Amino acid sequence: MVRMVDLIEKKQKNELMTTEEIKGMIESYTKDEIPDYQMSAMLMAIYFNGLSKEELRDLTLAMAESGDEIDLSAIEGIKVDKHSTGGVGDTTTLVLAPLVASVGAPVAKMSGRGLGHTGGTLDKLESIEGFHIEITEDEFIDLVNKNQLAVIGQTGNITPADKKIYALRDVTSTVGSIPLIASSIMSKKIASGADAIVLDVKTGSGAFMKDVKAAEELAETMVQIGNSVGRDTMAVISDMNQPLGEAIGNALEVQEAIDTLKGQGPADLTELCLVLGSQMAYLGGVASSLEEARAMLEENIKNGKALEKFKTFIEAQGGNPEVVDRPEELLPQAEFKIEVKADEAGVISKINADELGVAAMLLGAGRETMDSELDLAAGLMLHKKIGDAVELGETIVTIYSNKENVDASIKKIKDNIELSDHAEPLTLIHEVIH
Ligand code: URA
Ligand code: CA
């Protein structure tokens, strides 16, 4: 293999690295044979000079192959995975999994716990009593073949190269590089066994990508990587200038997902799920166009099949399916409900999504560190969104808490929702890329 110092020089001069050079570099770095200081210099060179299409493909594949790769070939059909670049109160996965499965596309979901404003999909599902993801790989495959849907906990050592590189980027100011972000995300999806990938790239104040142009570039780069390695990939650029839907919290989002599967969910969440779900059903080969896919999804919300699929899924993994019919009784409930009211009349002009996420986390809805204990009942319900008019004293947000003192959350909420005499209209779906 070439010496790392020569490879750094190559990238520094913006010359192209070969497939073998990139593969060798990632293999050696994974085995600790290349020191962090040399990889840091390489990352900085990539940060400034970018990567060609071929280099991007090679880097992504080398990272995907650096650890365990999940084999889903025993599952019939085209396995489509969805990835979101993160946001606040994003309930889409909980809705999409049963919705897409109900039209016949297999949803084989691997899920982990995480840090953030609310728990991961796993934590949310665990607010359903008895529901568990401790199933064997064989059970997982059998369940997807039978019901088109199952969730299993993340195991194995997926993309160790990405883990090491991500940690290094964090401390070398090289996180904000589109080729590095794109290859990082796509390497994990590829190693997780997806045949096809749907990406939800968020943009706005509550997103990692604050402006639409950067989000577009990231989405296009990821779509190009996916297609260059033989995984059909599509992307949606969606708005995160305010939280999605109304619920931020674990049990609250399960309730919101049930409402949405019944056709009674918030308009923005419903629309985004239909757009992403259409791409998943289309790439999953169960519809011949996006329009046909959307019609199938809408039909299964109307005729109750999407909700029925959610019940089957819950029961198959140990949960009580009646939670769907009696959520008020069977989901964890908070002891205190505190209404946050408007101090003046006006129109909601700004909601700082990130900070509302922090307000929910302070109540126990999310983890600050991996040891934090979640309160599955805790969270927020937003009764007003950007563009809505409010009267003096009208309730804007309801806090759900098991702690009586929620002063810090109330302050965060009040400081981060602005009223004005008018609001700029928001676009939910900025672009669809395929
Ligand atoms: N998420 C990832 O997985 N990787 C990045 O580089 C950025 C966000
Ligand atoms: Ca939500």
Short mmCIF file of C-alpha atoms and ligand atoms in Angstrom, two decimals:
data_model
loop_
_atom_site.label_atom_id
_atom_site.label_comp_id
_atom_site.label_asym_id
_atom_site.label_seq_id
_atom_site.Cartn_x
_atom_site.Cartn_y
_atom_site.Cartn_z
CA MET A 1 0.00 0.00 0.00
CA VAL A 2 1.19 3.54 -0.65
CA ARG A 3 2.52 5.50 2.28
CA MET A 4 -0.20 7.51 4.00
CA VAL A 5 1.87 10.70 3.76
CA ASP A 6 1.97 10.35 -0.04
CA LEU A 7 -1.77 9.75 -0.19
CA ILE A 8 -2.39 12.88 1.90
CA GLU A 9 -0.20 14.83 -0.50
CA LYS A 10 -2.18 13.48 -3.45
CA LYS A 11 -5.49 14.66 -2.00
CA GLN A 12 -3.90 17.93 -0.94
CA LYS A 13 -2.97 18.56 -4.60
CA ASN A 14 -6.51 17.52 -5.57
CA GLU A 15 -5.32 14.51 -7.57
CA LEU A 16 -7.55 11.42 -7.71
CA MET A 17 -7.01 8.53 -5.31
CA THR A 18 -7.47 5.02 -6.76
CA THR A 19 -9.94 2.38 -5.55
CA GLU A 20 -7.06 0.33 -4.08
CA GLU A 21 -5.60 3.34 -2.28
CA ILE A 22 -8.90 4.24 -0.65
CA LYS A 23 -9.67 0.63 0.28
CA GLY A 24 -6.17 0.16 1.72
CA MET A 25 -6.39 3.38 3.70
CA ILE A 26 -9.76 2.49 5.29
CA GLU A 27 -8.69 -1.09 6.07
CA SER A 28 -5.46 0.07 7.70
CA TYR A 29 -7.14 2.84 9.65
CA THR A 30 -9.79 0.42 10.98
CA LYS A 31 -6.95 -1.81 12.24
CA ASP A 32 -5.24 1.16 13.94
CA GLU A 33 -2.31 0.93 11.52
CA ILE A 34 -2.71 4.57 10.47
CA PRO A 35 -2.48 7.12 13.29
CA ASP A 36 -5.28 9.60 13.94
CA TYR A 37 -3.05 12.58 13.06
CA GLN A 38 -2.55 11.34 9.51
CA MET A 39 -6.24 10.54 9.04
CA SER A 40 -7.04 14.02 10.41
CA ALA A 41 -4.86 15.59 7.73
CA MET A 42 -6.56 13.46 5.06
CA LEU A 43 -10.01 14.51 6.30
CA MET A 44 -9.00 18.16 6.17
CA ALA A 45 -7.71 17.73 2.61
CA ILE A 46 -11.06 16.13 1.66
CA TYR A 47 -12.86 18.93 3.47
CA PHE A 48 -11.20 21.50 1.20
CA ASN A 49 -10.90 19.56 -2.07
CA GLY A 50 -13.94 17.28 -2.00
CA LEU A 51 -14.14 13.85 -3.64
CA SER A 52 -14.85 12.75 -7.20
CA LYS A 53 -17.84 10.47 -7.92
CA GLU A 54 -15.52 7.47 -8.06
CA GLU A 55 -13.70 8.42 -4.85
CA LEU A 56 -17.05 8.86 -3.08
CA ARG A 57 -18.23 5.43 -4.20
CA ASP A 58 -14.93 3.81 -3.16
CA LEU A 59 -14.84 5.52 0.24
CA THR A 60 -18.47 4.60 0.99
CA LEU A 61 -17.98 0.95 0.00
CA ALA A 62 -14.70 0.67 1.92
CA MET A 63 -16.42 1.99 5.07
CA ALA A 64 -19.45 -0.30 4.53
CA GLU A 65 -17.09 -3.28 4.25
CA SER A 66 -15.01 -2.32 7.30
CA GLY A 67 -17.16 -4.38 9.71
CA ASP A 68 -20.17 -6.71 9.78
CA GLU A 69 -22.57 -6.55 6.84
CA ILE A 70 -26.15 -7.64 7.42
CA ASP A 71 -27.50 -10.24 5.02
CA LEU A 72 -31.24 -9.81 4.43
CA SER A 73 -31.35 -12.04 1.35
CA ALA A 74 -33.59 -14.58 3.15
CA ILE A 75 -36.32 -11.93 3.14
CA GLU A 76 -38.47 -12.04 0.02
CA GLY A 77 -38.78 -8.89 -2.05
CA ILE A 78 -36.88 -5.63 -2.30
CA LYS A 79 -35.84 -4.33 1.12
CA VAL A 80 -36.21 -0.56 1.27
CA ASP A 81 -34.75 1.38 4.18
CA LYS A 82 -35.49 4.98 5.10
CA HIS A 83 -33.04 7.40 6.64
CA SER A 84 -33.79 10.80 8.09
CA THR A 85 -31.06 13.34 8.79
CA GLY A 86 -32.76 14.12 12.06
CA GLY A 87 -35.12 16.67 13.45
CA VAL A 88 -37.48 17.35 16.29
CA GLY A 89 -40.63 15.33 16.93
CA ASP A 90 -40.12 13.26 13.78
CA THR A 91 -42.74 10.52 14.04
CA THR A 92 -42.40 9.38 10.39
CA THR A 93 -40.76 5.98 11.03
CA LEU A 94 -43.55 4.87 13.38
CA VAL A 95 -46.13 5.72 10.72
CA LEU A 96 -44.20 4.57 7.65
CA ALA A 97 -43.25 1.11 8.87
CA PRO A 98 -46.83 -0.26 9.13
CA LEU A 99 -48.13 1.94 6.31
CA VAL A 100 -45.59 0.73 3.74
CA ALA A 101 -45.78 -2.88 5.00
CA SER A 102 -49.56 -2.76 4.53
CA VAL A 103 -49.15 -2.34 0.75
CA GLY A 104 -46.84 -5.35 0.62
CA ALA A 105 -43.31 -3.91 0.66
CA PRO A 106 -41.10 -5.65 3.26
CA VAL A 107 -39.93 -3.41 6.11
CA ALA A 108 -37.02 -5.00 7.96
CA LYS A 109 -36.08 -2.39 10.51
CA MET A 110 -32.95 -2.40 12.61
CA SER A 111 -33.13 0.17 15.33
CA GLY A 112 -30.93 1.44 18.11
CA ARG A 113 -31.33 3.71 21.08
CA GLY A 114 -29.93 7.14 20.79
CA LEU A 115 -29.24 10.46 22.27
CA GLY A 116 -31.53 13.28 21.38
CA HIS A 117 -34.64 15.24 22.13
CA THR A 118 -36.77 12.12 22.25
CA GLY A 119 -35.80 8.47 22.31
CA GLY A 120 -35.22 6.46 19.15
CA THR A 121 -37.94 4.46 17.39
CA LEU A 122 -37.11 1.61 19.76
CA ASP A 123 -37.77 3.68 22.87
CA LYS A 124 -41.02 4.96 21.42
CA LEU A 125 -42.24 1.43 20.66
CA GLU A 126 -41.30 0.31 24.15
CA SER A 127 -43.94 2.63 25.56
CA ILE A 128 -46.28 -0.17 24.39
CA GLU A 129 -46.37 -2.63 27.30
CA GLY A 130 -44.70 -5.96 26.53
CA PHE A 131 -43.32 -4.88 23.15
CA HIS A 132 -39.76 -6.09 22.72
CA ILE A 133 -37.09 -6.31 20.06
CA GLU A 134 -35.10 -9.12 21.62
CA ILE A 135 -35.83 -11.59 18.83
CA THR A 136 -33.37 -13.87 17.05
CA GLU A 137 -32.30 -13.15 13.49
CA ASP A 138 -34.30 -16.17 12.31
CA GLU A 139 -37.44 -14.91 14.05
CA PHE A 140 -36.85 -11.48 12.54
CA ILE A 141 -36.63 -12.88 9.01
CA ASP A 142 -39.68 -15.14 9.55
CA LEU A 143 -41.73 -12.20 10.86
CA VAL A 144 -40.87 -9.97 7.90
CA ASN A 145 -41.71 -12.77 5.46
CA LYS A 146 -45.03 -13.36 7.24
CA ASN A 147 -46.14 -9.81 8.15
CA GLN A 148 -43.86 -7.66 5.92
CA LEU A 149 -42.72 -5.91 9.11
CA ALA A 150 -40.47 -6.49 12.11
CA VAL A 151 -38.02 -4.50 14.22
CA ILE A 152 -34.83 -5.93 15.72
CA GLY A 153 -32.23 -4.31 17.98
CA GLN A 154 -28.98 -3.30 16.36
CA THR A 155 -26.30 -5.89 16.92
CA GLY A 156 -22.88 -6.54 15.50
CA ASN A 157 -20.09 -4.24 14.57
CA ILE A 158 -21.45 -2.11 11.72
CA THR A 159 -19.05 0.30 9.93
CA PRO A 160 -16.27 0.59 12.56
CA ALA A 161 -14.32 2.79 10.11
CA ASP A 162 -17.15 5.33 10.13
CA LYS A 163 -17.29 5.28 13.94
CA LYS A 164 -13.58 6.10 14.18
CA ILE A 165 -13.68 8.71 11.43
CA TYR A 166 -16.81 10.37 12.81
CA ALA A 167 -15.20 10.73 16.25
CA LEU A 168 -12.14 12.27 14.61
CA ARG A 169 -14.21 14.67 12.49
CA ASP A 170 -15.96 15.83 15.63
CA VAL A 171 -12.70 17.13 17.12
CA THR A 172 -11.02 18.34 13.90
CA SER A 173 -13.81 20.56 12.58
CA THR A 174 -14.41 18.33 9.55
CA VAL A 175 -17.99 17.24 10.29
CA GLY A 176 -19.50 19.83 7.94
CA SER A 177 -18.23 18.34 4.68
CA ILE A 178 -20.92 17.10 2.30
CA PRO A 179 -18.88 14.21 0.81
CA LEU A 180 -17.92 13.06 4.31
CA ILE A 181 -21.50 13.28 5.63
CA ALA A 182 -22.90 11.55 2.55
CA SER A 183 -20.42 8.65 2.63
CA SER A 184 -20.87 8.26 6.40
CA ILE A 185 -24.67 7.94 6.19
CA MET A 186 -24.69 5.78 3.06
CA SER A 187 -22.01 3.36 4.35
CA LYS A 188 -24.25 2.51 7.32
CA LYS A 189 -27.33 1.97 5.14
CA ILE A 190 -25.39 -0.25 2.73
CA ALA A 191 -23.87 -2.35 5.53
CA SER A 192 -27.36 -2.77 7.02
CA GLY A 193 -28.46 -4.71 3.95
CA ALA A 194 -30.85 -2.30 2.23
CA ASP A 195 -31.52 -3.00 -1.48
CA ALA A 196 -33.03 0.46 -1.91
CA ILE A 197 -32.87 3.62 0.16
CA VAL A 198 -35.20 6.58 0.72
CA LEU A 199 -33.62 9.66 2.29
CA ASP A 200 -35.41 12.41 4.18
CA VAL A 201 -33.00 15.32 4.23
CA LYS A 202 -34.23 18.00 6.63
CA THR A 203 -33.57 21.67 6.16
CA GLY A 204 -34.25 24.69 8.35
CA SER A 205 -33.54 26.03 11.83
CA GLY A 206 -34.17 22.67 13.50
CA ALA A 207 -32.03 20.70 11.04
CA PHE A 208 -28.37 19.86 10.60
CA MET A 209 -28.50 21.52 7.14
CA LYS A 210 -29.76 25.04 7.82
CA ASP A 211 -30.20 26.10 4.20
CA VAL A 212 -31.98 24.45 1.29
CA LYS A 213 -29.01 24.63 -1.10
CA ALA A 214 -26.74 22.65 1.24
CA ALA A 215 -29.55 20.13 1.86
CA GLU A 216 -29.99 19.74 -1.91
CA GLU A 217 -26.31 19.13 -2.43
CA LEU A 218 -26.24 16.54 0.36
CA ALA A 219 -29.32 14.77 -1.01
CA GLU A 220 -27.95 14.72 -4.57
CA THR A 221 -24.60 13.39 -3.35
CA MET A 222 -26.26 10.56 -1.40
CA VAL A 223 -28.57 9.64 -4.29
CA GLN A 224 -25.56 9.50 -6.60
CA ILE A 225 -23.61 7.26 -4.17
CA GLY A 226 -26.58 4.91 -3.76
CA ASN A 227 -27.11 4.54 -7.47
CA SER A 228 -23.36 4.08 -8.11
CA VAL A 229 -23.30 1.05 -5.78
CA GLY A 230 -26.45 -0.54 -7.20
CA ARG A 231 -28.91 0.56 -4.49
CA ASP A 232 -31.85 2.48 -5.95
CA THR A 233 -31.98 5.71 -3.97
CA MET A 234 -34.44 8.62 -3.81
CA ALA A 235 -34.55 11.66 -1.56
CA VAL A 236 -36.97 14.23 -0.23
CA ILE A 237 -35.92 17.60 1.11
CA SER A 238 -38.35 18.44 3.87
CA ASP A 239 -38.79 21.41 6.13
CA MET A 240 -37.60 21.47 9.75
CA ASN A 241 -38.18 25.13 10.57
CA GLN A 242 -40.63 23.86 13.19
CA PRO A 243 -41.20 20.45 14.80
CA LEU A 244 -43.00 17.93 12.59
CA GLY A 245 -46.55 17.15 13.69
CA GLU A 246 -47.74 18.10 17.16
CA ALA A 247 -46.18 15.56 19.50
CA ILE A 248 -42.64 15.59 20.89
CA GLY A 249 -42.17 12.67 23.29
CA ASN A 250 -42.21 8.88 23.19
CA ALA A 251 -45.73 7.72 24.17
CA LEU A 252 -47.12 10.98 22.74
CA GLU A 253 -45.57 10.16 19.36
CA VAL A 254 -46.97 6.61 19.44
CA GLN A 255 -50.39 8.16 19.98
CA GLU A 256 -49.68 10.59 17.12
CA ALA A 257 -48.65 7.70 14.85
CA ILE A 258 -51.88 5.83 15.67
CA ASP A 259 -53.90 8.97 14.87
CA THR A 260 -52.03 9.38 11.57
CA LEU A 261 -52.58 5.73 10.59
CA LYS A 262 -56.30 6.35 11.24
CA GLY A 263 -56.22 9.34 8.88
CA GLN A 264 -56.60 11.78 11.77
CA GLY A 265 -53.00 12.92 12.17
CA PRO A 266 -51.47 16.37 11.73
CA ALA A 267 -51.43 17.57 8.10
CA ASP A 268 -47.65 18.03 7.81
CA LEU A 269 -46.77 14.63 9.27
CA THR A 270 -49.41 12.92 7.12
CA GLU A 271 -48.19 14.57 3.92
CA LEU A 272 -44.51 13.81 4.54
CA CYS A 273 -45.36 10.16 5.33
CA LEU A 274 -47.31 9.88 2.07
CA VAL A 275 -44.42 11.36 0.05
CA LEU A 276 -41.73 9.20 1.68
CA GLY A 277 -44.02 6.16 1.74
CA SER A 278 -44.71 6.51 -1.99
CA GLN A 279 -40.99 6.39 -2.70
CA MET A 280 -40.57 3.36 -0.44
CA ALA A 281 -43.47 1.47 -2.03
CA TYR A 282 -42.30 2.37 -5.53
CA LEU A 283 -38.67 1.35 -4.91
CA GLY A 284 -39.97 -1.74 -3.09
CA GLY A 285 -41.53 -2.82 -6.38
CA VAL A 286 -45.16 -2.94 -5.25
CA ALA A 287 -46.27 0.03 -7.37
CA SER A 288 -45.31 1.03 -10.90
CA SER A 289 -45.29 4.78 -10.27
CA LEU A 290 -45.12 7.21 -7.35
CA GLU A 291 -48.73 8.24 -8.05
CA GLU A 292 -49.96 4.66 -7.91
CA ALA A 293 -47.98 4.09 -4.71
CA ARG A 294 -49.54 7.14 -3.07
CA ALA A 295 -53.05 6.04 -4.02
CA MET A 296 -52.39 2.61 -2.45
CA LEU A 297 -51.16 4.19 0.79
CA GLU A 298 -54.11 6.58 0.99
CA GLU A 299 -56.48 3.70 0.40
CA ASN A 300 -54.95 1.63 3.24
CA ILE A 301 -55.31 4.54 5.65
CA LYS A 302 -58.99 4.86 4.65
CA ASN A 303 -59.84 1.15 4.77
CA GLY A 304 -58.05 0.52 8.08
CA LYS A 305 -55.41 -1.87 6.69
CA ALA A 306 -52.49 0.33 7.76
CA LEU A 307 -53.76 0.41 11.33
CA GLU A 308 -54.47 -3.33 11.24
CA LYS A 309 -50.84 -3.89 10.16
CA PHE A 310 -49.63 -1.87 13.14
CA LYS A 311 -51.71 -4.12 15.45
CA THR A 312 -50.37 -7.33 13.88
CA PHE A 313 -46.82 -6.02 14.25
CA ILE A 314 -47.28 -5.04 17.92
CA GLU A 315 -48.81 -8.41 18.79
CA ALA A 316 -46.09 -10.37 16.95
CA GLN A 317 -43.46 -8.70 19.12
CA GLY A 318 -45.16 -9.20 22.49
CA GLY A 319 -47.16 -5.98 22.82
CA ASN A 320 -50.85 -5.53 23.48
CA PRO A 321 -52.48 -4.59 20.14
CA GLU A 322 -55.45 -3.04 21.94
CA VAL A 323 -53.22 -0.05 22.56
CA VAL A 324 -54.36 1.06 19.11
CA ASP A 325 -58.01 1.18 20.19
CA ARG A 326 -57.48 2.43 23.75
CA PRO A 327 -54.27 4.48 23.77
CA GLU A 328 -55.49 6.77 26.58
CA GLU A 329 -55.77 3.72 28.82
CA LEU A 330 -52.83 1.60 27.67
CA LEU A 331 -50.03 4.09 26.96
CA PRO A 332 -48.03 5.63 29.84
CA GLN A 333 -49.76 8.78 31.06
CA ALA A 334 -48.13 11.80 32.68
CA GLU A 335 -49.27 12.84 36.14
CA PHE A 336 -49.21 16.56 35.34
CA LYS A 337 -50.50 18.42 32.29
CA ILE A 338 -49.44 22.05 32.28
CA GLU A 339 -50.73 24.50 29.68
CA VAL A 340 -48.40 27.17 28.32
CA LYS A 341 -50.51 30.16 27.28
CA ALA A 342 -49.94 33.12 25.00
CA ASP A 343 -48.92 36.33 26.79
CA GLU A 344 -50.27 38.36 23.87
CA ALA A 345 -52.39 37.95 20.76
CA GLY A 346 -50.79 37.51 17.33
CA VAL A 347 -49.65 35.05 14.70
CA ILE A 348 -46.97 32.41 15.41
CA SER A 349 -44.05 33.56 13.26
CA LYS A 350 -41.17 31.46 14.54
CA ILE A 351 -40.66 28.23 16.48
CA ASN A 352 -37.12 27.23 17.36
CA ALA A 353 -37.47 23.48 16.87
CA ASP A 354 -34.14 22.56 18.48
CA GLU A 355 -34.92 24.43 21.67
CA LEU A 356 -38.41 22.92 21.94
CA GLY A 357 -36.65 19.58 21.66
CA VAL A 358 -34.47 20.58 24.59
CA ALA A 359 -37.61 21.58 26.55
CA ALA A 360 -38.96 18.04 25.98
CA MET A 361 -35.62 16.49 26.94
CA LEU A 362 -35.59 18.43 30.23
CA LEU A 363 -38.91 16.72 31.06
CA GLY A 364 -37.28 13.31 30.54
CA ALA A 365 -38.46 12.63 26.96
CA GLY A 366 -34.88 12.36 25.64
CA ARG A 367 -31.44 11.31 26.80
CA GLU A 368 -28.67 13.74 27.55
CA THR A 369 -26.17 10.89 28.03
CA MET A 370 -26.53 7.18 27.25
CA ASP A 371 -27.16 6.52 31.00
CA SER A 372 -30.11 8.93 31.24
CA GLU A 373 -33.38 7.31 32.26
CA LEU A 374 -36.28 8.09 29.88
CA ASP A 375 -39.73 9.07 31.05
CA LEU A 376 -41.83 7.63 28.22
CA ALA A 377 -44.93 9.66 29.20
CA ALA A 378 -43.12 13.01 29.18
CA GLY A 379 -43.15 15.52 26.35
CA LEU A 380 -44.94 18.36 24.61
CA MET A 381 -48.01 18.79 22.45
CA LEU A 382 -47.96 21.79 20.13
CA HIS A 383 -51.45 23.13 19.56
CA LYS A 384 -50.26 25.95 17.32
CA LYS A 385 -47.80 25.98 14.44
CA ILE A 386 -46.24 28.71 12.32
CA GLY A 387 -48.95 30.81 10.64
CA ASP A 388 -51.63 30.05 13.27
CA ALA A 389 -53.37 32.96 14.98
CA VAL A 390 -53.57 32.96 18.78
CA GLU A 391 -55.65 34.95 21.27
CA LEU A 392 -54.26 36.35 24.48
CA GLY A 393 -54.33 33.52 27.06
CA GLU A 394 -54.89 30.76 24.49
CA THR A 395 -52.97 27.52 25.05
CA ILE A 396 -50.03 27.15 22.66
CA VAL A 397 -48.33 24.09 24.15
CA THR A 398 -49.31 21.46 26.71
CA ILE A 399 -46.49 20.02 28.83
CA TYR A 400 -46.81 16.36 29.88
CA SER A 401 -44.68 15.65 32.93
CA ASN A 402 -44.27 13.43 35.96
CA LYS A 403 -42.31 16.20 37.67
CA GLU A 404 -44.36 18.96 39.20
CA ASN A 405 -41.77 21.69 38.65
CA VAL A 406 -41.41 22.35 34.94
CA ASP A 407 -40.34 26.00 35.14
CA ALA A 408 -37.19 25.46 33.02
CA SER A 409 -39.26 23.90 30.21
CA ILE A 410 -41.89 26.64 30.35
CA LYS A 411 -39.15 29.26 30.02
CA LYS A 412 -37.57 27.43 27.07
CA ILE A 413 -40.93 27.18 25.32
CA LYS A 414 -41.80 30.84 25.87
CA ASP A 415 -38.35 32.02 24.78
CA ASN A 416 -38.49 30.01 21.58
CA ILE A 417 -41.94 30.67 20.16
CA GLU A 418 -42.31 34.10 18.60
CA LEU A 419 -45.52 35.98 17.93
CA SER A 420 -45.82 38.69 15.32
CA ASP A 421 -48.50 40.35 13.18
CA HIS A 422 -47.83 37.99 10.26
CA ALA A 423 -45.80 34.90 9.34
CA GLU A 424 -43.87 33.89 6.22
CA PRO A 425 -45.54 30.79 4.70
CA LEU A 426 -43.54 27.54 4.95
CA THR A 427 -43.01 24.91 2.30
CA LEU A 428 -43.10 21.36 3.71
CA ILE A 429 -41.56 19.52 0.76
CA HIS A 430 -38.81 21.57 -0.88
CA GLU A 431 -37.82 19.02 -3.46
CA VAL A 432 -38.08 15.39 -4.49
CA ILE A 433 -34.88 13.94 -5.98
CA HIS A 434 -34.75 10.76 -8.05
N1 URA B 1 -24.85 11.67 10.44
C1 URA B 1 -23.97 10.70 10.12
O1 URA B 1 -24.25 9.51 10.27
N2 URA B 1 -22.78 11.04 9.61
C2 URA B 1 -22.41 12.31 9.44
O2 URA B 1 -21.32 12.54 8.98
C3 URA B 1 -23.32 13.33 9.79
C4 URA B 1 -24.54 12.98 10.29
CA CA B 2 -44.30 14.64 15.95
#
